[in-house]
Rosetta silent file (secondary structure, phi, psi, omega in degrees, C-alpha in Angstrom):
SEQUENCE: MNNPLELTEIKYVVADLKLKESITRNWNKVIGNHMHIEDGVSIVGMHGDEPISIISVYWKQWIEPLEQYYDGYIDIIEVKPEYRRQGIAKYLIEAAEKECRVRNISQIRAWSSDNKTEAINMWKKLGYGMCPARILSGYHQDELVNGYYVVKTLF
SCORE:     score description
SCORE:     0.000 S_00000001
   1 L     0.000  119.926 -156.133   -8.807   -0.436   13.743 S_00000001
   2 L   -91.727  -68.011  177.662  -10.180    2.402   11.646 S_00000001
   3 L   -95.378  149.416 -166.087   -9.272    1.636    8.080 S_00000001
   4 L   -47.367  122.875  163.572  -10.096   -1.660    6.114 S_00000001
   5 L   -64.913 -179.152  148.483   -7.059   -3.894    5.540 S_00000001
   6 L   -91.397  169.897 -174.795   -6.458   -5.021    2.065 S_00000001
   7 L   -83.400  -31.063 -177.789   -6.827   -8.548    1.874 S_00000001
   8 L   -73.863    1.892  173.544   -3.289   -8.938    0.342 S_00000001
   9 L   -99.588   32.523  176.710   -1.652   -7.343    3.709 S_00000001
  10 L  -118.920  135.379  150.038   -3.237  -10.800    5.321 S_00000001
  11 E  -105.932  150.394 -178.005   -1.158  -13.833    4.942 S_00000001
  12 E  -134.647  135.686 -156.792   -2.829  -17.175    5.357 S_00000001
  13 E  -119.527  139.282  161.468   -1.108  -20.477    6.872 S_00000001
  14 E  -106.377  124.779 -177.808   -1.895  -23.791    7.271 S_00000001
  15 L   -56.106  160.964 -179.445   -1.346  -24.002   11.245 S_00000001
  16 L  -148.827  140.500  168.549    1.609  -26.693   12.564 S_00000001
  17 H   -16.046  -52.176  166.682    1.797  -27.359   16.078 S_00000001
  18 H   -37.399  -65.528  177.667    3.660  -24.312   16.790 S_00000001
  19 H   -78.338  -21.016  153.603    1.448  -21.731   15.909 S_00000001
  20 H   -29.049  -64.845 -174.973   -1.451  -24.137   17.897 S_00000001
  21 H   -42.809  -60.346  169.427    0.594  -23.692   20.458 S_00000001
  22 H   -51.138  -53.021 -175.204    1.016  -19.715   20.136 S_00000001
  23 H   -62.430  -52.894  164.713   -2.209  -19.461   19.537 S_00000001
  24 H   -44.772  -34.501  159.801   -3.356  -21.107   22.489 S_00000001
  25 H   -60.706  -64.037 -158.470   -0.814  -18.983   24.863 S_00000001
  26 H   -89.967  -15.050  175.190   -1.226  -15.500   23.269 S_00000001
  27 H  -126.777  -36.976  162.246   -4.749  -15.416   22.013 S_00000001
  28 L  -173.965  112.322  178.040   -7.147  -17.811   23.150 S_00000001
  29 H   -55.840  -20.152  169.644   -7.342  -21.214   24.727 S_00000001
  30 H   -98.450  -10.261  150.151  -10.096  -22.230   23.426 S_00000001
  31 H   -74.574  -47.490  143.590   -9.632  -21.482   19.874 S_00000001
  32 H   -19.724  -86.245 -173.762   -6.340  -23.387   20.534 S_00000001
  33 L   -42.988   -5.373 -168.533   -8.433  -26.251   21.880 S_00000001
  34 L  -122.190   14.422  166.365  -10.619  -26.381   18.720 S_00000001
  35 L   -62.566  136.751  167.855   -7.344  -26.581   16.183 S_00000001
  36 L  -132.662  123.760 -172.182   -7.047  -29.357   14.284 S_00000001
  37 L  -130.021  -21.187 -179.311   -3.716  -30.178   12.669 S_00000001
  38 L  -106.175  -25.389 -173.824   -3.095  -34.214   12.369 S_00000001
  39 L  -132.027   38.180  166.618   -7.234  -34.946   11.891 S_00000001
  40 L   175.396 -164.571  157.111   -7.973  -31.915    9.935 S_00000001
  41 L  -146.286  154.144 -169.694   -6.850  -28.648    9.062 S_00000001
  42 L  -103.507  158.895  174.919   -6.170  -24.884   10.446 S_00000001
  43 E  -146.455  109.033 -166.976   -5.910  -21.833    8.540 S_00000001
  44 E  -111.270  133.330  171.915   -4.891  -18.982    9.951 S_00000001
  45 E   -86.243  139.950 -172.756   -4.754  -15.155    8.859 S_00000001
  46 E  -133.940  132.331  153.675   -1.673  -13.506    9.895 S_00000001
  47 E   -93.720  101.081  171.626   -1.169   -9.344   10.224 S_00000001
  48 L    78.955 -115.879  159.927    2.293   -9.173   10.396 S_00000001
  49 L   -88.762  -29.127  178.120    3.091  -11.455   13.218 S_00000001
  50 E   -89.685  145.890  173.601   -0.309  -11.534   14.916 S_00000001
  51 E   -81.527  127.960  122.331   -2.974  -14.319   14.038 S_00000001
  52 E   -51.086  -37.491 -167.439   -6.271  -12.528   13.277 S_00000001
  53 E  -137.691  138.950 -172.328   -7.970  -15.094   11.978 S_00000001
  54 E  -148.680  174.368  170.162   -8.537  -18.568   11.969 S_00000001
  55 E  -164.832  124.438 -172.621  -10.969  -21.839   10.606 S_00000001
  56 E  -117.969  142.308  178.291  -10.060  -25.160   11.749 S_00000001
  57 E  -144.633  160.582  176.483  -11.790  -27.857   10.164 S_00000001
  58 E  -147.454  131.954 -164.998  -11.989  -31.873   10.684 S_00000001
  59 E   -59.322  119.363 -157.829  -11.988  -34.733    8.857 S_00000001
  60 E  -114.507  127.621  150.707  -15.365  -36.815    9.748 S_00000001
  61 E  -101.307  142.226 -154.525  -16.344  -40.321    8.582 S_00000001
  62 L   -75.377 -169.981 -179.955  -20.088  -41.006    7.663 S_00000001
  63 L  -121.548  165.415 -165.619  -21.333  -44.054    9.089 S_00000001
  64 L   -58.483  139.047   18.031  -22.301  -47.389    7.393 S_00000001
  65 L   -96.906   18.060  171.077  -23.477  -48.084    4.647 S_00000001
  66 L  -110.779   51.096  179.566  -21.714  -44.779    3.713 S_00000001
  67 L   -73.135    7.057 -179.316  -18.842  -45.293    5.380 S_00000001
  68 L   -85.574   -2.192 -165.745  -16.570  -44.474    2.360 S_00000001
  69 L  -121.973  149.890 -176.498  -17.464  -40.753    2.394 S_00000001
  70 E  -131.323  139.285  163.092  -16.042  -37.976    4.904 S_00000001
  71 E   -95.613  165.777  156.361  -17.280  -34.473    5.703 S_00000001
  72 E  -101.151  100.479 -171.155  -15.250  -31.636    6.612 S_00000001
  73 E   -79.340  149.921  175.702  -16.827  -30.378    9.736 S_00000001
  74 E   -91.383  111.993 -174.946  -15.809  -26.521   10.561 S_00000001
  75 E   -83.536  -41.781  179.570  -14.940  -26.964   14.589 S_00000001
  76 E  -138.061  157.682  136.855  -14.168  -22.842   14.673 S_00000001
  77 E  -122.858  144.386 -178.062  -14.090  -19.730   12.705 S_00000001
  78 E  -159.089  147.611  151.944  -13.099  -16.533   14.426 S_00000001
  79 E  -145.256  151.885  157.357  -11.973  -13.363   13.434 S_00000001
  80 L   -43.808  132.313  159.973  -10.996  -10.799   15.781 S_00000001
  81 H   -21.058  -64.547 -171.927  -13.383   -7.851   16.148 S_00000001
  82 H   -98.041   28.127  168.611  -11.633   -5.531   14.476 S_00000001
  83 H  -108.503  -20.622 -179.824  -10.812   -7.471   11.445 S_00000001
  84 L   -56.678  147.615 -178.870  -14.738   -8.284   10.847 S_00000001
  85 L    74.804   23.151  160.404  -16.584   -7.191    7.963 S_00000001
  86 L  -131.484   38.520  167.003  -13.964   -7.173    5.495 S_00000001
  87 L    98.313  -21.314  167.829  -14.185  -10.360    3.718 S_00000001
  88 H   -13.425  -98.187  172.405  -12.129  -12.373    6.085 S_00000001
  89 H   -20.543  -70.354 -158.187  -14.308  -15.198    6.863 S_00000001
  90 H   -62.152  -28.376 -173.673  -15.639  -15.761    3.347 S_00000001
  91 H   -71.897  -45.789 -170.079  -12.089  -15.999    2.279 S_00000001
  92 H   -69.210    0.785  172.837  -11.234  -18.679    4.936 S_00000001
  93 H  -108.138    3.721  158.903  -14.304  -20.784    4.465 S_00000001
  94 H   -67.040  -37.684 -159.196  -13.385  -20.681    0.472 S_00000001
  95 H   -80.497  -54.069  178.312   -9.821  -21.840    1.720 S_00000001
  96 H   -53.512  -85.110 -155.790  -11.710  -24.906    3.811 S_00000001
  97 H   -36.426  -62.009  173.008  -13.609  -25.673    1.154 S_00000001
  98 H   -45.393  -37.131 -168.591  -10.757  -26.028   -1.287 S_00000001
  99 H   -66.744  -37.542 -162.743   -8.806  -27.930    1.398 S_00000001
 100 H   -95.756   -5.140  171.433  -11.634  -30.461    1.317 S_00000001
 101 H   -79.901  -58.069  170.722  -12.254  -30.696   -2.327 S_00000001
 102 H   -31.223  -43.485  179.406   -8.202  -31.630   -2.610 S_00000001
 103 L   -88.870   15.632  171.986   -9.034  -34.477   -0.253 S_00000001
 104 L    78.016   -7.391 -167.291  -12.185  -36.113   -2.262 S_00000001
 105 L   -56.447  117.569 -166.586  -14.361  -34.674    0.776 S_00000001
 106 L   -81.314  -28.834  174.684  -17.948  -34.751   -0.527 S_00000001
 107 E  -155.176 -174.414 -175.715  -19.257  -31.833    1.599 S_00000001
 108 E  -142.830  167.513 -161.483  -18.323  -29.552    4.285 S_00000001
 109 E  -163.164  165.781 -167.486  -20.595  -28.439    7.279 S_00000001
 110 E  -175.124  168.606 -174.732  -20.771  -26.271   10.655 S_00000001
 111 E  -120.050  124.612  179.925  -22.825  -25.133   13.401 S_00000001
 112 L  -144.078  127.459 -176.175  -23.803  -21.654   13.932 S_00000001
 113 L   -59.695  167.768 -173.927  -26.064  -20.206   16.776 S_00000001
 114 L   -88.253   15.776 -149.160  -29.202  -18.335   16.244 S_00000001
 115 L  -116.750  -10.964 -176.532  -28.137  -15.188   18.282 S_00000001
 116 L   -91.447   48.492 -163.174  -25.225  -15.026   15.432 S_00000001
 117 H   -42.325  -52.616 -178.564  -27.271  -13.260   12.684 S_00000001
 118 H   -43.580  -58.390 -171.186  -24.097  -11.666   10.555 S_00000001
 119 H   -78.388  -27.594  169.800  -22.798  -15.286   10.238 S_00000001
 120 H   -70.544  -28.426  120.671  -25.803  -16.827    9.351 S_00000001
 121 H    -4.569  -73.004 -163.003  -26.423  -14.581    7.035 S_00000001
 122 H   -75.099  -27.920 -172.707  -23.241  -15.160    5.294 S_00000001
 123 H   -66.126  -23.203 -160.962  -23.746  -19.017    5.272 S_00000001
 124 H   -82.430  -39.549 -159.146  -26.716  -18.294    3.417 S_00000001
 125 H   -91.588  -33.949 -170.627  -24.828  -15.997    0.566 S_00000001
 126 L   -83.177    7.295  169.642  -21.836  -18.448    0.485 S_00000001
 127 L    70.509   40.927  155.875  -24.947  -21.396   -0.708 S_00000001
 128 L   -75.285  146.630  169.312  -25.004  -23.425    2.497 S_00000001
 129 E  -103.460  150.583 -163.971  -28.151  -24.996    3.192 S_00000001
 130 E  -113.768  137.784  165.879  -29.382  -24.430    7.110 S_00000001
 131 E  -124.495  138.022  139.010  -31.567  -27.188    9.356 S_00000001
 132 E   -55.475  136.671  168.386  -32.884  -25.330   12.442 S_00000001
 133 E  -165.061  170.373 -175.448  -31.810  -27.463   15.512 S_00000001
 134 E  -132.884  143.037 -179.457  -31.138  -26.963   19.254 S_00000001
 135 L  -137.939  132.066 -172.936  -28.257  -28.455   20.690 S_00000001
 136 L   -59.409  158.861 -170.605  -26.978  -29.234   24.498 S_00000001
 137 E  -169.119  168.559 -175.174  -23.697  -26.916   25.086 S_00000001
 138 L   117.653  169.497 -169.559  -21.974  -25.748   28.236 S_00000001
 139 L   -97.772  -36.832  179.545  -18.977  -27.038   30.190 S_00000001
 140 L  -125.081   54.642  167.552  -21.842  -29.878   31.437 S_00000001
 141 L    16.888   85.049 -143.366  -23.601  -29.974   28.612 S_00000001
 142 L  -158.386  -20.003 -152.901  -26.379  -28.753   30.110 S_00000001
 143 E  -117.136  100.770 -163.271  -27.198  -25.484   28.468 S_00000001
 144 L   -87.201  146.477  179.175  -29.890  -26.104   25.634 S_00000001
 145 L  -178.995  127.163 -169.110  -29.343  -23.680   22.593 S_00000001
 146 E   -70.607  145.254 -173.269  -31.063  -22.798   19.392 S_00000001
 147 E  -170.045 -143.228 -163.109  -29.177  -22.567   15.958 S_00000001
 148 E  -167.811  131.022  178.637  -28.584  -23.937   12.825 S_00000001
 149 E   -93.139  140.731  164.311  -26.556  -26.869   11.233 S_00000001
 150 E  -133.215  151.782  177.637  -25.404  -25.497    7.832 S_00000001
 151 E  -151.654  163.253  172.617  -23.811  -27.686    5.095 S_00000001
 152 E  -143.355  132.784 -172.025  -22.500  -27.547    1.439 S_00000001
 153 E  -103.190  160.888 -177.260  -21.782  -30.426   -0.705 S_00000001
 154 L  -107.650  -26.964  153.513  -18.829  -29.685   -2.798 S_00000001
 155 L  -153.403    0.000    0.000  -19.269  -32.087   -5.435 S_00000001
């Protein structure tokens, strides 16, 4: 993409099962597998008929003695490479924060590997706290990955 898009050229929609199935088939199976419809919300940026970005958040209940609280956990955020560096991810995160606030969810959080330096800088600029951590990842949960948990209190 040579010219930056106007943000007004992108339509943001809350995904339903039909859009999830389309994204899984036509864009990326991994993204589709991380989309939440009934147990959270997935917001998709559309440029015409093409999905170009997504954020998916699921609701996670806290454990005792704070079981009355919930997190919004960002399971996936993705912007197609040719659409990056235009503020789309920032818009998606702000939309996810709004969805959490409407549901009285007290905080939103995510994970970012340490090799995603642009994402780390974005989280900091958006007011997220960061905690270094290592997680097990990979198909067999046998790959150690360095990164950061990020969290933002919403109220």
